[in-house]
PDB file of C-alpha atoms and ligand atoms in Angstrom:
ATOM      1  CA  UNK A   1       3.437  -9.558  -1.541  1.00 40.00           C
ATOM      2  CA  UNK A   2       3.547 -12.076  -4.361  1.00 47.00           C
ATOM      3  CA  UNK A   3       6.244 -11.424  -6.918  1.00 52.00           C
ATOM      4  CA  UNK A   4       6.812 -13.422 -10.075  1.00 65.00           C
ATOM      5  CA  UNK A   5      10.161 -13.451 -11.821  1.00 82.00           C
ATOM      6  CA  UNK A   6      10.603 -10.124 -13.558  1.00 87.00           C
ATOM      7  CA  UNK A   7      10.526 -11.589 -17.070  1.00 91.00           C
ATOM      8  CA  UNK A   8       7.131 -13.187 -16.463  1.00 92.00           C
ATOM      9  CA  UNK A   9       5.772 -10.009 -14.903  1.00 94.00           C
ATOM     10  CA  UNK A  10       6.898  -7.780 -17.765  1.00 95.00           C
ATOM     11  CA  UNK A  11       5.459 -10.181 -20.345  1.00 95.00           C
ATOM     12  CA  UNK A  12       2.114 -10.084 -18.472  1.00 97.00           C
ATOM     13  CA  UNK A  13       2.278  -6.284 -18.441  1.00 97.00           C
ATOM     14  CA  UNK A  14       2.834  -6.237 -22.210  1.00 97.00           C
ATOM     15  CA  UNK A  15      -0.178  -8.481 -22.726  1.00 98.00           C
ATOM     16  CA  UNK A  16      -2.402  -6.359 -20.486  1.00 98.00           C
ATOM     17  CA  UNK A  17      -1.210  -3.242 -22.304  1.00 97.00           C
ATOM     18  CA  UNK A  18      -2.216  -4.671 -25.694  1.00 98.00           C
ATOM     19  CA  UNK A  19      -5.483  -6.010 -24.275  1.00 98.00           C
ATOM     20  CA  UNK A  20      -6.474  -2.653 -22.724  1.00 98.00           C
ATOM     21  CA  UNK A  21      -5.775  -0.921 -26.049  1.00 96.00           C
ATOM     22  CA  UNK A  22      -7.560  -3.405 -28.242  1.00 97.00           C
ATOM     23  CA  UNK A  23     -10.681  -3.787 -26.103  1.00 97.00           C
ATOM     24  CA  UNK A  24     -11.224  -0.129 -25.182  1.00 95.00           C
ATOM     25  CA  UNK A  25     -10.231  -0.373 -21.525  1.00 96.00           C
ATOM     26  CA  UNK A  26      -8.186   2.832 -21.450  1.00 93.00           C
ATOM     27  CA  UNK A  27     -11.392   4.905 -21.358  1.00 94.00           C
ATOM     28  CA  UNK A  28     -12.883   2.694 -18.657  1.00 95.00           C
ATOM     29  CA  UNK A  29      -9.760   3.086 -16.541  1.00 93.00           C
ATOM     30  CA  UNK A  30      -9.809   6.887 -16.809  1.00 90.00           C
ATOM     31  CA  UNK A  31     -13.532   6.857 -15.953  1.00 92.00           C
ATOM     32  CA  UNK A  32     -12.837   4.876 -12.787  1.00 92.00           C
ATOM     33  CA  UNK A  33     -10.116   7.358 -11.923  1.00 89.00           C
ATOM     34  CA  UNK A  34     -12.600  10.225 -12.315  1.00 89.00           C
ATOM     35  CA  UNK A  35     -15.133   8.532 -10.006  1.00 90.00           C
ATOM     36  CA  UNK A  36     -12.581   7.205  -7.491  1.00 89.00           C
ATOM     37  CA  UNK A  37     -13.190   6.218  -4.657  1.00 87.00           C
ATOM     38  CA  UNK A  38     -16.871   5.591  -5.529  1.00 92.00           C
ATOM     39  CA  UNK A  39     -15.480   3.254  -8.164  1.00 93.00           C
ATOM     40  CA  UNK A  40     -12.397   1.212  -7.410  1.00 94.00           C
ATOM     41  CA  UNK A  41     -12.533  -1.826  -9.654  1.00 96.00           C
ATOM     42  CA  UNK A  42     -12.228  -2.669 -13.310  1.00 97.00           C
ATOM     43  CA  UNK A  43     -14.497  -5.598 -14.228  1.00 97.00           C
ATOM     44  CA  UNK A  44     -13.217  -7.792 -17.040  1.00 97.00           C
ATOM     45  CA  UNK A  45     -15.162 -10.829 -18.334  1.00 97.00           C
ATOM     46  CA  UNK A  46     -12.853 -13.815 -18.713  1.00 97.00           C
ATOM     47  CA  UNK A  47     -14.173 -14.504 -22.206  1.00 97.00           C
ATOM     48  CA  UNK A  48     -12.902 -11.160 -23.495  1.00 97.00           C
ATOM     49  CA  UNK A  49      -9.389 -12.093 -22.464  1.00 98.00           C
ATOM     50  CA  UNK A  50      -9.796 -15.508 -24.115  1.00 97.00           C
ATOM     51  CA  UNK A  51     -10.983 -13.776 -27.308  1.00 97.00           C
ATOM     52  CA  UNK A  52      -7.942 -11.536 -27.178  1.00 98.00           C
ATOM     53  CA  UNK A  53      -5.372 -14.286 -26.629  1.00 97.00           C
ATOM     54  CA  UNK A  54      -5.990 -17.842 -25.506  1.00 96.00           C
ATOM     55  CA  UNK A  55      -2.500 -18.312 -24.090  1.00 96.00           C
ATOM     56  CA  UNK A  56      -2.804 -15.173 -22.008  1.00 97.00           C
ATOM     57  CA  UNK A  57      -6.186 -16.382 -20.717  1.00 97.00           C
ATOM     58  CA  UNK A  58      -4.536 -19.675 -19.710  1.00 96.00           C
ATOM     59  CA  UNK A  59      -1.785 -17.816 -17.838  1.00 95.00           C
ATOM     60  CA  UNK A  60      -4.487 -15.895 -16.033  1.00 96.00           C
ATOM     61  CA  UNK A  61      -6.241 -19.119 -15.042  1.00 95.00           C
ATOM     62  CA  UNK A  62      -3.042 -20.873 -13.943  1.00 94.00           C
ATOM     63  CA  UNK A  63      -1.182 -17.977 -12.366  1.00 95.00           C
ATOM     64  CA  UNK A  64      -3.877 -15.443 -11.434  1.00 96.00           C
ATOM     65  CA  UNK A  65      -2.262 -13.704  -8.444  1.00 94.00           C
ATOM     66  CA  UNK A  66       0.852 -12.617 -10.339  1.00 94.00           C
ATOM     67  CA  UNK A  67      -0.983 -11.981 -13.600  1.00 96.00           C
ATOM     68  CA  UNK A  68      -3.661  -9.761 -12.024  1.00 96.00           C
ATOM     69  CA  UNK A  69      -1.071  -7.989  -9.926  1.00 93.00           C
ATOM     70  CA  UNK A  70       0.929  -7.157 -13.066  1.00 95.00           C
ATOM     71  CA  UNK A  71      -2.209  -5.671 -14.647  1.00 96.00           C
ATOM     72  CA  UNK A  72      -2.990  -3.613 -11.545  1.00 94.00           C
ATOM     73  CA  UNK A  73       0.577  -2.298 -11.424  1.00 92.00           C
ATOM     74  CA  UNK A  74       0.302  -1.329 -15.085  1.00 95.00           C
ATOM     75  CA  UNK A  75      -2.945   0.565 -14.421  1.00 94.00           C
ATOM     76  CA  UNK A  76      -1.280   2.319 -11.513  1.00 90.00           C
ATOM     77  CA  UNK A  77       1.670   3.523 -13.572  1.00 89.00           C
ATOM     78  CA  UNK A  78      -0.662   4.479 -16.438  1.00 88.00           C
ATOM     79  CA  UNK A  79      -2.780   6.664 -14.130  1.00 86.00           C
ATOM     80  CA  UNK A  80       0.211   8.220 -12.414  1.00 84.00           C
ATOM     81  CA  UNK A  81       1.595   9.261 -15.786  1.00 80.00           C
ATOM     82  CA  UNK A  82      -1.638  10.814 -17.115  1.00 72.00           C
ATOM     83  CA  UNK A  83      -2.914  13.122 -14.438  1.00 65.00           C
ATOM     84  CA  UNK A  84      -2.421  14.157 -10.868  1.00 64.00           C
ATOM     85  CA  UNK A  85      -3.778  11.046  -9.172  1.00 61.00           C
ATOM     86  CA  UNK A  86      -2.997   9.797  -5.704  1.00 65.00           C
ATOM     87  CA  UNK A  87      -1.275   6.491  -6.182  1.00 63.00           C
ATOM     88  CA  UNK A  88      -4.226   4.402  -5.044  1.00 73.00           C
ATOM     89  CA  UNK A  89      -4.767   0.907  -6.369  1.00 82.00           C
ATOM     90  CA  UNK A  90      -7.533  -0.007  -8.821  1.00 92.00           C
ATOM     91  CA  UNK A  91      -8.561  -3.677  -8.603  1.00 95.00           C
ATOM     92  CA  UNK A  92      -8.876  -5.935 -11.612  1.00 97.00           C
ATOM     93  CA  UNK A  93     -11.860  -8.214 -11.023  1.00 97.00           C
ATOM     94  CA  UNK A  94     -12.227 -11.064 -13.497  1.00 96.00           C
ATOM     95  CA  UNK A  95     -15.869 -12.105 -13.989  1.00 95.00           C
ATOM     96  CA  UNK A  96     -17.714 -15.006 -15.673  1.00 95.00           C
ATOM     97  CA  UNK A  97     -15.052 -17.671 -15.243  1.00 95.00           C
ATOM     98  CA  UNK A  98     -15.361 -20.631 -17.640  1.00 94.00           C
ATOM     99  CA  UNK A  99     -17.593 -23.200 -15.888  1.00 93.00           C
ATOM    100  CA  UNK A 100     -15.923 -26.288 -17.262  1.00 92.00           C
ATOM    101  CA  UNK A 101     -12.444 -25.394 -16.001  1.00 92.00           C
ATOM    102  CA  UNK A 102     -13.198 -23.368 -12.892  1.00 95.00           C
ATOM    103  CA  UNK A 103     -16.407 -24.600 -11.227  1.00 96.00           C
ATOM    104  CA  UNK A 104     -15.702 -26.874  -8.285  1.00 96.00           C
ATOM    105  CA  UNK A 105     -17.741 -28.156  -5.328  1.00 95.00           C
ATOM    106  CA  UNK A 106     -16.327 -27.210  -1.927  1.00 95.00           C
ATOM    107  CA  UNK A 107     -15.822 -30.903  -1.017  1.00 93.00           C
ATOM    108  CA  UNK A 108     -13.894 -31.536  -4.243  1.00 94.00           C
ATOM    109  CA  UNK A 109     -11.289 -28.802  -3.726  1.00 94.00           C
ATOM    110  CA  UNK A 110      -7.848 -30.467  -3.760  1.00 93.00           C
ATOM    111  CA  UNK A 111      -4.252 -29.271  -3.608  1.00 92.00           C
ATOM    112  CA  UNK A 112      -3.919 -29.177  -7.414  1.00 94.00           C
ATOM    113  CA  UNK A 113      -6.242 -26.143  -7.348  1.00 95.00           C
ATOM    114  CA  UNK A 114      -3.964 -24.080  -5.082  1.00 95.00           C
ATOM    115  CA  UNK A 115      -3.022 -20.807  -6.715  1.00 95.00           C
ATOM    116  CA  UNK A 116      -5.600 -21.239  -9.510  1.00 96.00           C
ATOM    117  CA  UNK A 117      -8.809 -19.437 -10.441  1.00 97.00           C
ATOM    118  CA  UNK A 118     -11.892 -21.263  -9.194  1.00 97.00           C
ATOM    119  CA  UNK A 119     -15.613 -20.628  -8.896  1.00 97.00           C
ATOM    120  CA  UNK A 120     -17.467 -21.944  -5.830  1.00 97.00           C
ATOM    121  CA  UNK A 121     -21.158 -21.848  -4.863  1.00 96.00           C
ATOM    122  CA  UNK A 122     -22.751 -22.254  -1.453  1.00 96.00           C
ATOM    123  CA  UNK A 123     -24.650 -20.736   1.456  1.00 96.00           C
ATOM    124  CA  UNK A 124     -23.045 -18.130   3.710  1.00 97.00           C
ATOM    125  CA  UNK A 125     -22.932 -19.372   7.316  1.00 97.00           C
ATOM    126  CA  UNK A 126     -20.945 -16.620   9.041  1.00 96.00           C
ATOM    127  CA  UNK A 127     -19.507 -13.254   8.229  1.00 96.00           C
ATOM    128  CA  UNK A 128     -17.102 -11.039  10.140  1.00 96.00           C
ATOM    129  CA  UNK A 129     -17.353  -7.300  10.460  1.00 96.00           C
ATOM    130  CA  UNK A 130     -15.581  -5.270   7.825  1.00 97.00           C
ATOM    131  CA  UNK A 131     -12.230  -4.420   9.392  1.00 95.00           C
ATOM    132  CA  UNK A 132      -9.251  -2.389   8.212  1.00 94.00           C
ATOM    133  CA  UNK A 133      -6.073  -4.177   7.140  1.00 94.00           C
ATOM    134  CA  UNK A 134      -2.740  -2.450   6.477  1.00 94.00           C
ATOM    135  CA  UNK A 135      -1.953  -2.467   2.765  1.00 90.00           C
ATOM    136  CA  UNK A 136       0.994  -0.106   2.828  1.00 91.00           C
ATOM    137  CA  UNK A 137       2.874   0.030   6.129  1.00 94.00           C
ATOM    138  CA  UNK A 138       5.063   3.006   6.990  1.00 95.00           C
ATOM    139  CA  UNK A 139       7.896   2.563   9.495  1.00 96.00           C
ATOM    140  CA  UNK A 140      10.216   5.021  11.193  1.00 96.00           C
ATOM    141  CA  UNK A 141      13.916   4.237  11.613  1.00 96.00           C
ATOM    142  CA  UNK A 142      15.182   4.427  15.220  1.00 96.00           C
ATOM    143  CA  UNK A 143      18.526   5.864  14.107  1.00 95.00           C
ATOM    144  CA  UNK A 144      17.742   8.571  11.543  1.00 96.00           C
ATOM    145  CA  UNK A 145      13.933   8.922  11.985  1.00 95.00           C
ATOM    146  CA  UNK A 146      13.306   8.712   8.246  1.00 95.00           C
ATOM    147  CA  UNK A 147      10.366   6.735   6.885  1.00 94.00           C
ATOM    148  CA  UNK A 148      10.328   3.470   4.941  1.00 92.00           C
ATOM    149  CA  UNK A 149       7.156   2.161   3.283  1.00 91.00           C
ATOM    150  CA  UNK A 150       6.555  -1.535   2.717  1.00 92.00           C
ATOM    151  CA  UNK A 151       3.605  -3.134   0.946  1.00 88.00           C
ATOM    152  CA  UNK A 152       1.964  -5.825   3.093  1.00 90.00           C
ATOM    153  CA  UNK A 153       0.342  -9.119   2.241  1.00 80.00           C
ATOM    154  CA  UNK A 154      -2.265 -10.623   4.542  1.00 73.00           C
ATOM    155  CA  UNK A 155      -1.153 -12.207   7.813  1.00 73.00           C
ATOM    156  CA  UNK A 156       2.016 -11.313   9.684  1.00 80.00           C
ATOM    157  CA  UNK A 157       3.256  -7.701   9.576  1.00 89.00           C
ATOM    158  CA  UNK A 158       6.461  -7.500   7.554  1.00 92.00           C
ATOM    159  CA  UNK A 159       9.106  -5.066   8.759  1.00 94.00           C
ATOM    160  CA  UNK A 160      11.792  -3.553   6.540  1.00 94.00           C
ATOM    161  CA  UNK A 161      15.195  -5.270   6.700  1.00 93.00           C
ATOM    162  CA  UNK A 162      17.101  -2.078   6.050  1.00 92.00           C
ATOM    163  CA  UNK A 163      16.496   1.661   6.362  1.00 93.00           C
ATOM    164  CA  UNK A 164      16.156   3.226   2.913  1.00 89.00           C
ATOM    165  CA  UNK A 165      17.734   6.451   4.100  1.00 93.00           C
ATOM    166  CA  UNK A 166      20.708   5.677   6.383  1.00 94.00           C
ATOM    167  CA  UNK A 167      21.181   2.115   5.106  1.00 92.00           C
ATOM    168  CA  UNK A 168      21.406   0.645   8.595  1.00 93.00           C
ATOM    169  CA  UNK A 169      19.981  -2.855   9.026  1.00 93.00           C
ATOM    170  CA  UNK A 170      17.967  -4.683  11.652  1.00 91.00           C
ATOM    171  CA  UNK A 171      18.625  -5.508  14.465  1.00 90.00           C
ATOM    172  CA  UNK A 172      21.056  -2.558  14.735  1.00 94.00           C
ATOM    173  CA  UNK A 173      18.127  -0.240  14.122  1.00 94.00           C
ATOM    174  CA  UNK A 174      14.507  -0.818  15.021  1.00 95.00           C
ATOM    175  CA  UNK A 175      11.484   0.149  12.965  1.00 96.00           C
ATOM    176  CA  UNK A 176       8.430   1.690  14.542  1.00 96.00           C
ATOM    177  CA  UNK A 177       5.087   1.312  12.772  1.00 96.00           C
ATOM    178  CA  UNK A 178       3.409   4.684  12.109  1.00 96.00           C
ATOM    179  CA  UNK A 179      -0.324   3.788  11.909  1.00 94.00           C
ATOM    180  CA  UNK A 180      -1.431   7.334  11.046  1.00 95.00           C
ATOM    181  CA  UNK A 181       0.718   7.238   7.882  1.00 94.00           C
ATOM    182  CA  UNK A 182      -0.265   3.720   6.755  1.00 94.00           C
ATOM    183  CA  UNK A 183      -2.741   2.965   3.970  1.00 91.00           C
ATOM    184  CA  UNK A 184      -5.571   0.627   4.892  1.00 93.00           C
ATOM    185  CA  UNK A 185      -7.941  -1.569   2.901  1.00 93.00           C
ATOM    186  CA  UNK A 186     -11.323  -2.938   4.052  1.00 95.00           C
ATOM    187  CA  UNK A 187     -11.228  -6.628   4.812  1.00 95.00           C
ATOM    188  CA  UNK A 188     -13.931  -9.222   5.566  1.00 97.00           C
ATOM    189  CA  UNK A 189     -14.010 -12.978   6.028  1.00 96.00           C
ATOM    190  CA  UNK A 190     -16.994 -15.260   5.429  1.00 97.00           C
ATOM    191  CA  UNK A 191     -17.649 -18.990   5.867  1.00 97.00           C
ATOM    192  CA  UNK A 192     -19.228 -20.571   2.821  1.00 97.00           C
ATOM    193  CA  UNK A 193     -20.949 -23.957   3.199  1.00 97.00           C
ATOM    194  CA  UNK A 194     -21.780 -26.215   0.290  1.00 95.00           C
ATOM    195  CA  UNK A 195     -25.367 -26.218  -0.957  1.00 91.00           C
ATOM    196  CA  UNK A 196     -27.420 -28.977   0.757  1.00 86.00           C
ATOM    197  CA  UNK A 197     -28.681 -30.310  -2.587  1.00 85.00           C
ATOM    198  CA  UNK A 198     -25.123 -31.233  -3.612  1.00 83.00           C
ATOM    199  CA  UNK A 199     -24.558 -33.384  -0.506  1.00 83.00           C
ATOM    200  CA  UNK A 200     -25.273 -37.099  -0.767  1.00 81.00           C
ATOM    201  CA  UNK A 201     -26.904 -39.089   2.033  1.00 80.00           C
ATOM    202  CA  UNK A 202     -26.027 -38.027   5.555  1.00 79.00           C
ATOM    203  CA  UNK A 203     -22.626 -36.504   4.751  1.00 84.00           C
ATOM    204  CA  UNK A 204     -21.554 -33.474   6.770  1.00 89.00           C
ATOM    205  CA  UNK A 205     -21.656 -30.280   4.739  1.00 91.00           C
ATOM    206  CA  UNK A 206     -18.183 -28.872   4.151  1.00 94.00           C
ATOM    207  CA  UNK A 207     -17.047 -25.273   4.355  1.00 96.00           C
ATOM    208  CA  UNK A 208     -14.405 -22.940   3.030  1.00 96.00           C
ATOM    209  CA  UNK A 209     -13.274 -19.538   4.323  1.00 96.00           C
ATOM    210  CA  UNK A 210     -13.475 -16.685   1.863  1.00 97.00           C
ATOM    211  CA  UNK A 211     -11.594 -13.397   2.130  1.00 96.00           C
ATOM    212  CA  UNK A 212     -13.086 -10.287   0.542  1.00 97.00           C
ATOM    213  CA  UNK A 213     -11.316  -6.960   0.257  1.00 95.00           C
ATOM    214  CA  UNK A 214     -12.000  -3.338  -0.605  1.00 95.00           C
ATOM    215  CA  UNK A 215     -15.189  -2.505  -2.547  1.00 96.00           C
ATOM    216  CA  UNK A 216     -16.734  -6.005  -2.350  1.00 97.00           C
ATOM    217  CA  UNK A 217     -16.875  -6.057   1.472  1.00 97.00           C
ATOM    218  CA  UNK A 218     -20.094  -5.528   3.421  1.00 96.00           C
ATOM    219  CA  UNK A 219     -22.609  -6.952   0.921  1.00 96.00           C
ATOM    220  CA  UNK A 220     -22.789 -10.621   1.969  1.00 96.00           C
ATOM    221  CA  UNK A 221     -24.842 -11.935   4.895  1.00 96.00           C
ATOM    222  CA  UNK A 222     -25.548 -15.299   6.569  1.00 96.00           C
ATOM    223  CA  UNK A 223     -28.168 -17.221   4.588  1.00 95.00           C
ATOM    224  CA  UNK A 224     -27.209 -15.708   1.224  1.00 96.00           C
ATOM    225  CA  UNK A 225     -26.717 -18.171  -1.599  1.00 96.00           C
ATOM    226  CA  UNK A 226     -23.738 -16.945  -3.527  1.00 97.00           C
ATOM    227  CA  UNK A 227     -21.159 -17.857  -6.130  1.00 96.00           C
ATOM    228  CA  UNK A 228     -17.638 -16.592  -5.604  1.00 97.00           C
ATOM    229  CA  UNK A 229     -14.963 -16.349  -8.260  1.00 97.00           C
ATOM    230  CA  UNK A 230     -11.525 -16.196  -6.748  1.00 97.00           C
ATOM    231  CA  UNK A 231      -8.042 -17.556  -6.214  1.00 96.00           C
ATOM    232  CA  UNK A 232      -7.497 -20.612  -3.991  1.00 96.00           C
ATOM    233  CA  UNK A 233      -4.807 -19.592  -1.496  1.00 94.00           C
ATOM    234  CA  UNK A 234      -2.898 -21.738   0.974  1.00 90.00           C
ATOM    235  CA  UNK A 235      -1.444 -20.874   4.347  1.00 83.00           C
ATOM    236  CA  UNK A 236       0.971 -22.929   6.392  1.00 80.00           C
ATOM    237  CA  UNK A 237      -0.460 -24.235   9.660  1.00 82.00           C
ATOM    238  CA  UNK A 238       1.420 -23.347  12.797  1.00 80.00           C
ATOM    239  CA  UNK A 239       1.508 -24.671  16.313  1.00 82.00           C
ATOM    240  CA  UNK A 240       2.758 -21.838  18.516  1.00 81.00           C
ATOM    241  CA  UNK A 241       5.950 -20.685  16.800  1.00 79.00           C
ATOM    242  CA  UNK A 242       6.446 -23.961  14.943  1.00 84.00           C
ATOM    243  CA  UNK A 243       5.535 -24.023  11.276  1.00 82.00           C
ATOM    244  CA  UNK A 244       3.920 -27.333  10.313  1.00 84.00           C
ATOM    245  CA  UNK A 245       4.010 -29.083   6.954  1.00 84.00           C
ATOM    246  CA  UNK A 246       0.228 -29.015   6.545  1.00 86.00           C
ATOM    247  CA  UNK A 247      -1.509 -26.145   4.861  1.00 85.00           C
ATOM    248  CA  UNK A 248      -5.016 -24.774   5.133  1.00 88.00           C
ATOM    249  CA  UNK A 249      -6.752 -23.183   2.199  1.00 92.00           C
ATOM    250  CA  UNK A 250      -9.047 -20.230   1.726  1.00 95.00           C
ATOM    251  CA  UNK A 251     -10.544 -18.488  -1.253  1.00 96.00           C
ATOM    252  CA  UNK A 252      -9.471 -14.943  -2.081  1.00 96.00           C
ATOM    253  CA  UNK A 253     -12.535 -13.433  -3.773  1.00 97.00           C
ATOM    254  CA  UNK A 254     -12.309 -11.512  -7.038  1.00 97.00           C
ATOM    255  CA  UNK A 255     -16.069 -11.022  -7.279  1.00 96.00           C
ATOM    256  CA  UNK A 256     -19.332 -12.590  -6.190  1.00 96.00           C
ATOM    257  CA  UNK A 257     -22.916 -12.931  -7.352  1.00 95.00           C
ATOM    258  CA  UNK A 258     -26.003 -13.622  -5.262  1.00 93.00           C
ATOM    259  CA  UNK A 259     -28.585 -16.154  -6.352  1.00 86.00           C
ATOM    260  CA  UNK A 260     -32.372 -15.599  -6.523  1.00 69.00           C
ATOM    261  CA  UNK A 261     -32.141 -11.954  -7.471  1.00 52.00           C
ATOM    262  CA  UNK A 262     -29.743 -10.094  -9.674  1.00 49.00           C
ATOM    263  CA  UNK A 263     -27.774  -7.801  -7.433  1.00 48.00           C
ATOM    264  CA  UNK A 264     -25.625  -5.122  -8.914  1.00 50.00           C
ATOM    265  CA  UNK A 265     -22.738  -5.260  -6.487  1.00 53.00           C
ATOM    266  CA  UNK A 266     -20.301  -2.980  -8.161  1.00 53.00           C
ATOM    267  CA  UNK A 267     -21.248   0.298  -9.645  1.00 52.00           C
ATOM    268  CA  UNK A 268     -19.142   0.291 -12.772  1.00 51.00           C
ATOM    269  CA  UNK A 269     -20.133   2.194 -15.868  1.00 51.00           C
ATOM    270  CA  UNK A 270     -19.938  -0.094 -18.898  1.00 51.00           C
TER     271      UNK A 270
HETATM  272 ZN1  LIG B 301      17.672   5.159   9.163  1.00 52.79          ZN
END
């Protein structure tokens, strides 16, 4: 889980709150709630946020993971306070990123883009099946048998340090994962290769891995020409148990569009 310092997060939440009010998003959010889980995402064009507040739009571009997360948490608490609603997550998906700042060729992606919003085009070479990933893990304490829930990021399963009920800590107690109580999200990985017309001479085409989650999985196939808006993420390389100093990058998709024909990928009422 990515956490910003609490001051930053609460200032983002305030901004989202004002933005949702001013641009009529409260109604859209309650509509999504009414159609959940057929609808799971709130689409927001980047330009609307820039029209609302340029500084906030810059924060979104520079610090998207924490900023979007703050907005999603705000939506969650808003929905929980209005009506009996299972505390499921609604995704914020930013669309129409500004070309000048965000468009980048796969071969030109450098470390200064890590953590930022980018937009990348190419041809899909491979896709994985859509598989479940644990989003909220539930563990049982070996001492008192009570349950502790822990939100999970992608990668290694994180166990609780301490039992919320008896207060005992690892390794004095052990925590057993309870798969039947966990919440899962759909997860898919694709390999995106740069468009041949952007490659000069006999250069090898370069690729980037893209991770898609939840309601945007299952729509992309090898051969598709697509543009993905997302967040450039980095992961530390490892050799066995040793963590290395090099990192590999992948793109965490916020949304995608297919070329050649207009495909309505998400069924959101305007
Ligand atoms: Zn316990």
